[in-house]
Coordinates of C-alpha atoms and ligand atoms in Angstrom, one line a residue:
X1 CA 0.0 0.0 0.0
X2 CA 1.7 3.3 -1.0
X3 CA 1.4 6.0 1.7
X4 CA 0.1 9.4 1.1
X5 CA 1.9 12.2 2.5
X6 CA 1.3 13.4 5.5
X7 CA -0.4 9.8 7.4
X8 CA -2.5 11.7 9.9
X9 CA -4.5 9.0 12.5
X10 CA -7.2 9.5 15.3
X11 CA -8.2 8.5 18.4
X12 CA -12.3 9.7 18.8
X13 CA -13.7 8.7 21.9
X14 CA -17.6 8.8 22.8
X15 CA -17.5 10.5 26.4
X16 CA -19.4 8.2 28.2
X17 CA -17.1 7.4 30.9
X18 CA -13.6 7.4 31.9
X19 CA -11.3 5.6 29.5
X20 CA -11.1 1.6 29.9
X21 CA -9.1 -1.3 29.0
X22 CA -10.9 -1.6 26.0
X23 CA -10.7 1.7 24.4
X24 CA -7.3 2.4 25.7
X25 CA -6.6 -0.7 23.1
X26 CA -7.8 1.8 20.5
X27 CA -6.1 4.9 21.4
X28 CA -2.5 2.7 21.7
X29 CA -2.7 0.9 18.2
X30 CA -3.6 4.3 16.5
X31 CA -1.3 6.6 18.3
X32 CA 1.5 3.8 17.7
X33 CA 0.5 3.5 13.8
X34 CA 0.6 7.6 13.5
X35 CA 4.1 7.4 15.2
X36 CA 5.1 4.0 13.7
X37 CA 4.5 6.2 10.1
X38 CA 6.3 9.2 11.2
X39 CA 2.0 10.9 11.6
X40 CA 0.2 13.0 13.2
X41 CA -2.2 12.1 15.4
X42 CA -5.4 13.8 16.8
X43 CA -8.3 13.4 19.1
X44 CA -11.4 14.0 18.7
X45 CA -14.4 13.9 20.9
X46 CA -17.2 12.1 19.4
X47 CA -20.2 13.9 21.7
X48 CA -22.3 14.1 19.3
X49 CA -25.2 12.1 20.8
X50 CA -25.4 14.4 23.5
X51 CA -27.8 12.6 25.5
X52 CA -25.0 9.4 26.0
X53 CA -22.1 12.2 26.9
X54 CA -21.4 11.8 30.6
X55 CA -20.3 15.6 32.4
X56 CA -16.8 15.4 32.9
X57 CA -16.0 12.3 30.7
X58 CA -14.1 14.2 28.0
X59 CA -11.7 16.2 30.0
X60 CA -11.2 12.9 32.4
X61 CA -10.4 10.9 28.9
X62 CA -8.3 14.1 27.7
X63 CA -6.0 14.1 31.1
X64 CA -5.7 10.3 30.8
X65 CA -4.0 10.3 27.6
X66 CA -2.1 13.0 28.6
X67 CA -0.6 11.4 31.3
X68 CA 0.0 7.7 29.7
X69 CA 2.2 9.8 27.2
X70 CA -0.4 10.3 24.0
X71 CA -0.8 13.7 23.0
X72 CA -2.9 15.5 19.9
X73 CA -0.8 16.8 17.0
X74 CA -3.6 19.3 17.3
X75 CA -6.4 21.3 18.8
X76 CA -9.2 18.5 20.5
X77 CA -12.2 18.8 18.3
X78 CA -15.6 18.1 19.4
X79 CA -18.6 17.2 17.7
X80 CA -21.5 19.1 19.4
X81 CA -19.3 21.8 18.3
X82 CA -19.9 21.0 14.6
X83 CA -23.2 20.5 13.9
X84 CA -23.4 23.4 11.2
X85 CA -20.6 21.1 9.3
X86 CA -22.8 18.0 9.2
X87 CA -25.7 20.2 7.6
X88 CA -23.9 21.4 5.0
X89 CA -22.6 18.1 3.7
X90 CA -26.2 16.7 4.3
X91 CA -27.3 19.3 2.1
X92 CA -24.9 18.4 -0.1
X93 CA -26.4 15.0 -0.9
X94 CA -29.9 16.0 -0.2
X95 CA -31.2 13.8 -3.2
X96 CA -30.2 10.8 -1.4
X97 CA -31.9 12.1 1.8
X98 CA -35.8 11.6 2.6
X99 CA -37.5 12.0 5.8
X100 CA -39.1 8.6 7.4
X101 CA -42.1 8.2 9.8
X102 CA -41.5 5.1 11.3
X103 CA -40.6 4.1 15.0
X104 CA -38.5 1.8 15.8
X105 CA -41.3 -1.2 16.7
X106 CA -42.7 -0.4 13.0
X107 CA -39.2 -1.1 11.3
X108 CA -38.6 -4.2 13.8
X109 CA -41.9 -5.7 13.2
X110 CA -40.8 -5.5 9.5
X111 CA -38.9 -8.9 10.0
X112 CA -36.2 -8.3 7.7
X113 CA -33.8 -9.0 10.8
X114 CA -30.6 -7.3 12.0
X115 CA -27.6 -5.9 10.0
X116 CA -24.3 -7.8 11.5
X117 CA -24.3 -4.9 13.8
X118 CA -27.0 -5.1 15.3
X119 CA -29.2 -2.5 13.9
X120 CA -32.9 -3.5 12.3
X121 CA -32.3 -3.5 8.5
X122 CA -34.8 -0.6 7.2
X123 CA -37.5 -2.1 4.8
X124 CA -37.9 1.3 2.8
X125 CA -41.0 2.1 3.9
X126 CA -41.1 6.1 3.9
X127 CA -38.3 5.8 0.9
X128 CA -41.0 7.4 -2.0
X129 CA -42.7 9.2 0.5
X130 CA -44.0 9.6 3.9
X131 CA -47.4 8.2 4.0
X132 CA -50.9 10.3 5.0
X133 CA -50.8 11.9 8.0
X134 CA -47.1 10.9 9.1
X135 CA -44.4 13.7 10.3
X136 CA -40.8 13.1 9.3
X137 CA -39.1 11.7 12.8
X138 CA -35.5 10.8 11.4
X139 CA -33.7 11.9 7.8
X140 CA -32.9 8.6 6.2
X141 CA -29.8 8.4 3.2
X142 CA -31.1 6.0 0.3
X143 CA -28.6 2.9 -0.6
X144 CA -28.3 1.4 -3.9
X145 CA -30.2 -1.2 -5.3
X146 CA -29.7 -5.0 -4.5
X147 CA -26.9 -5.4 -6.7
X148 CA -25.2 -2.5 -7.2
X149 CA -25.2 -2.0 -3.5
X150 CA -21.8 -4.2 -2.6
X151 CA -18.9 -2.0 -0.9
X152 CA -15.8 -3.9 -0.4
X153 CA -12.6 -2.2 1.6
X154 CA -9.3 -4.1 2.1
X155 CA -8.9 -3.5 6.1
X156 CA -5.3 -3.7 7.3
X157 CA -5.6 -6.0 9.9
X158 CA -9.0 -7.8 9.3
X159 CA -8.4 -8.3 5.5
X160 CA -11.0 -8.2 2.8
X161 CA -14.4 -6.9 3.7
X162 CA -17.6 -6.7 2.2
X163 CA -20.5 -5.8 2.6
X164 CA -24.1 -5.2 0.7
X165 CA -26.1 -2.1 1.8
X166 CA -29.3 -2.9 0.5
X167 CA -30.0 -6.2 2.5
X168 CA -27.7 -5.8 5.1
X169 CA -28.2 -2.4 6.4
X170 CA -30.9 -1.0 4.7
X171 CA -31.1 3.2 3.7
X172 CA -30.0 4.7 7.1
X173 CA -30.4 7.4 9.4
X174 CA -28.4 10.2 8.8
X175 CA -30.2 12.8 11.6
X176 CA -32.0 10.8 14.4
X177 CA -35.4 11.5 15.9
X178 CA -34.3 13.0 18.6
X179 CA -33.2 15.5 16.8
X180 CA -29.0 14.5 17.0
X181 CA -27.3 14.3 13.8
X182 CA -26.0 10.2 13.5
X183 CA -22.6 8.9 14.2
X184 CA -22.0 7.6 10.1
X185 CA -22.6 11.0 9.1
X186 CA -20.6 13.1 11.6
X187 CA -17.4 10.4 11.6
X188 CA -17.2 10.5 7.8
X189 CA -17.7 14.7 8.0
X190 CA -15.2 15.1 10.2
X191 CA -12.4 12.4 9.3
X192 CA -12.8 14.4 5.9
X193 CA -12.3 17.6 7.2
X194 CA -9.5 17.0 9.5
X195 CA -7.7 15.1 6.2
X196 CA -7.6 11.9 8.0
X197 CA -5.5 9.5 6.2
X198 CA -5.7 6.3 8.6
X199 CA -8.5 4.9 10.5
X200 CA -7.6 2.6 13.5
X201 CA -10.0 1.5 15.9
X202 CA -12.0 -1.7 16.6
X203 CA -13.1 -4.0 15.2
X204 CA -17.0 -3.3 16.2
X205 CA -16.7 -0.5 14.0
X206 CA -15.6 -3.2 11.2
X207 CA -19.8 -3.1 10.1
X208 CA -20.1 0.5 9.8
X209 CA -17.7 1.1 7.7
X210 CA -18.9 0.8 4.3
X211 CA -21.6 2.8 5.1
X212 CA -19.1 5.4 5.5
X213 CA -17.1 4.6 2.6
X214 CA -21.0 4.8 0.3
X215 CA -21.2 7.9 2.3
X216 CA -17.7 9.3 0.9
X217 CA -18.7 8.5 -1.9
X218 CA -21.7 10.5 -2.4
X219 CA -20.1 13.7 -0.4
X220 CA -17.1 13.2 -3.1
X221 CA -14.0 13.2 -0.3
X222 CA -11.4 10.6 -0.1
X223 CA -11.6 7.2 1.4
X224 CA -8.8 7.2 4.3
X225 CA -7.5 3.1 5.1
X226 CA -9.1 1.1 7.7
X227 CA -7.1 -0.8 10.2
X228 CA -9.3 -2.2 13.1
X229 CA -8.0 -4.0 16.2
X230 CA -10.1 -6.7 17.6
X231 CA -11.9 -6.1 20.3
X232 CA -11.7 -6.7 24.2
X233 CA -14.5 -8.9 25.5
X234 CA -14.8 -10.2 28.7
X235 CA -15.1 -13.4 30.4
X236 CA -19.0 -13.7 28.7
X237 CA -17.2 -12.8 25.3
X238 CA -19.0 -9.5 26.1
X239 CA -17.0 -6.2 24.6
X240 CA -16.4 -4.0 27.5
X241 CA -18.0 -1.5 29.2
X242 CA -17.1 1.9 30.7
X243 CA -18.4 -0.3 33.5
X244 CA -16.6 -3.4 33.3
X245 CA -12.8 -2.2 32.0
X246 CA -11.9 0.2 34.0
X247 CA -8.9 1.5 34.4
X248 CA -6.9 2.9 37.1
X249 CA -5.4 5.4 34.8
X250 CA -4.2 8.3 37.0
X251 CA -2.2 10.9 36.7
X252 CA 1.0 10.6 39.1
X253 CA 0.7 6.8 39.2
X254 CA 3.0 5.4 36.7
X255 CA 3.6 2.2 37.8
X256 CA -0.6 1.8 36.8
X257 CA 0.0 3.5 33.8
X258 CA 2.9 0.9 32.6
X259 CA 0.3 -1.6 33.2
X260 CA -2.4 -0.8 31.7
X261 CA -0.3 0.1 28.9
X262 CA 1.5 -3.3 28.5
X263 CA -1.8 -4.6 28.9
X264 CA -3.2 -3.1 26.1
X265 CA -0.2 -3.3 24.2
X266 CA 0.0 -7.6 25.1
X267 CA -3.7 -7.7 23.9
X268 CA -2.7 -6.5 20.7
X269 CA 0.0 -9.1 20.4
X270 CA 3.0 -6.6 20.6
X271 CA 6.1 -8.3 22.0
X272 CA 7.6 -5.3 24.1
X273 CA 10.7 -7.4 25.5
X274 CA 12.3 -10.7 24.9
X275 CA 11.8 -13.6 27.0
X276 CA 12.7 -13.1 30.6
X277 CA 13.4 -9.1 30.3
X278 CA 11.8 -7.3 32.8
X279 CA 8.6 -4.9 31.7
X280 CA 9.6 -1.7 30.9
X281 CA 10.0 0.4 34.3
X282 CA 8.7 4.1 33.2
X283 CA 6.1 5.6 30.8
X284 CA 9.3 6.7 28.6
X285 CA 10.8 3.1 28.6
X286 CA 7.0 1.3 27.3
X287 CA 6.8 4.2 24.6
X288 CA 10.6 3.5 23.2
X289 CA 9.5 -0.3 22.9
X290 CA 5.8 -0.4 21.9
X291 CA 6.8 1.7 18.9
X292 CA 8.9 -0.5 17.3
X293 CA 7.5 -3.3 18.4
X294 CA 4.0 -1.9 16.4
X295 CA 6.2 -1.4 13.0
X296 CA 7.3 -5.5 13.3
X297 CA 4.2 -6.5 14.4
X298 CA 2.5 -4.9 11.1
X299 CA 5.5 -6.0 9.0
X300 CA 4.9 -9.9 10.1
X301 CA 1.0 -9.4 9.1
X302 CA 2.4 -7.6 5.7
X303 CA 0.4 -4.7 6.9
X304 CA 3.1 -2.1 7.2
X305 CA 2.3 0.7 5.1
X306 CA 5.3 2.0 3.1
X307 CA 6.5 5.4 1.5
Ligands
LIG1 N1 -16.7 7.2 18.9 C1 -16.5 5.8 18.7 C2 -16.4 5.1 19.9 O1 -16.0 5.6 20.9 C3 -15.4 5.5 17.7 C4 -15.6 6.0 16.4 C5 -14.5 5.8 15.4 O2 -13.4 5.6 15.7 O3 -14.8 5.9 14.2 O4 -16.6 3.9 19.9

């Protein structure tokens, strides 16, 4: 894969608590692939569903990776900050964009199932217009046809995905009905605007992302490449909570720091020392290892990216 010029990464945290064992695993493999490439990275908060965003959670997040040694290449941006962004690029595709009527029970009881993430797959209903007497709730952005609807990405560390929008997502929303503009719409906005080269997060995002990558499409910007790290579940092979994966991440204690680090930095099958060495003692020492240790890791998988 060639590498355009300047690799810039992110780390974009939802702040809905403090962060945990599972998104630290996020924040370490992109902050080591921006520095791995010789990038920039940046943070951004993701508080665009205001009514998840927890008082507090962003600046606790913020001084976090501030103290375990990951710093923004630039200002913090924050999405409740940018709504007026997200309505210009929905106006930009407005012929794709309808308003739909229907509640959540109607588009269950719809029985076309799931999408692999979960989500009920959208039977089209309000998709040639809403029907007598209903009110818009949600702005819904059309997919292609069965058949011309397949988007395929090769993901760095995953390998080749695929995915059809028309059976297994369904047209999707793009403002909710509570009135907050959606996640797809605002990730692929702002990753544009903030010239993001390299996507590296996990692996739950692995689903959603060729709804962004239709979504690029139709706004005309660049597709950035997708590396995501899998995800840490717990003992039920659920993926951790705010609540279950916390971390003891504080500033002045460095010997928790370390940990958590290695921790996060073992679960992503970096080998930080060879047999029988001793972990690394300070904050400085774990950075000076996991770096390097990223760039083999990637060359082994043939997943480095090169100039
Ligand atoms: N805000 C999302 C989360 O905290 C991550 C989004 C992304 O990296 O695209 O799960």
């Amino acid at each position: 894969m060639s590498l355009p010029s300047p690799y810039i990464g992110r780390f974009a945290p939802s702040p809905t608590g403090p962060l945990h064992a599972g998104s630290l695993v996020a924040a370490l493999a992109s902050y080591l692939d921006a520095r791995a490439n010789g990038g920039a990275w940046l943070i951004r908060i993701e508080d665009i569903d205001e009514g998840r965003a927890v008082p507090g959670a962003a600046e606790t997040i913020l001084a976090q990776l501030d103290w375990l040694g990951m710093q923004s290449d630039g200002g913090i941006v924050w999405q409740s900050r940018r709504k007026d962004l997200y309505q210009a690029a929905r106006e930009r595709i407005a012929d794709y964009v309808y308003g739909c009527g229907c509640n959540r029970r109607e588009i269950a009881d719809s029985r076309l199932g799931v999408g692999p993430d979960g989500a009920a797959i959208y039977p089209g209903t309000c998709r040639l217009g809403l029907a007598p007497g209903r009110e818009a709730r949600s702005l819904r952005l059309r997919v292609p046809e069965p058949g011309e609807d397949l988007i395929g990405f090769q993901d760095r560390f995953a390998g080749w995905q695929e995915q059809r929008l028309a059976l297994e997502s369904g047209d999707f929303v793009l403002k909710r009905a509570d009135g907050y503009w959606a996640y797809q719409l605002a990730v692929v906005v702002d990753d544009a605007e903030q010239g993001v080269t390299d996507v590296v997060r996990g692996a739950d995002l692995l689903d959603s992302t060729p709804r962004q990558i239709y979504l690029q499409r139709l706004l005309g910007v660049s597709t950035p490449r997708y590396l995501h790290v899998p995800v840490v579940r717990n003992a039920s092979g659920e993926k951790l909570s705010k609540q279950t994966g916390a971390l003891a991440v504080l500033p002045g204690n460095e010997e928790a720091a370390v940990a958590a680090l290695q921790q996060a930095a073992g679960f992503l099958g970096l080998r930080l020392a060879g047999p029988g060495a001793s972990r690394p003692a300070s904050l400085a020492a774990f950075w000076q290892e996991a770096v390097p240790a990223w760039a083999k890791l990637l060359a082994e998988r043939g997943a480095l990216l090169t100039g």
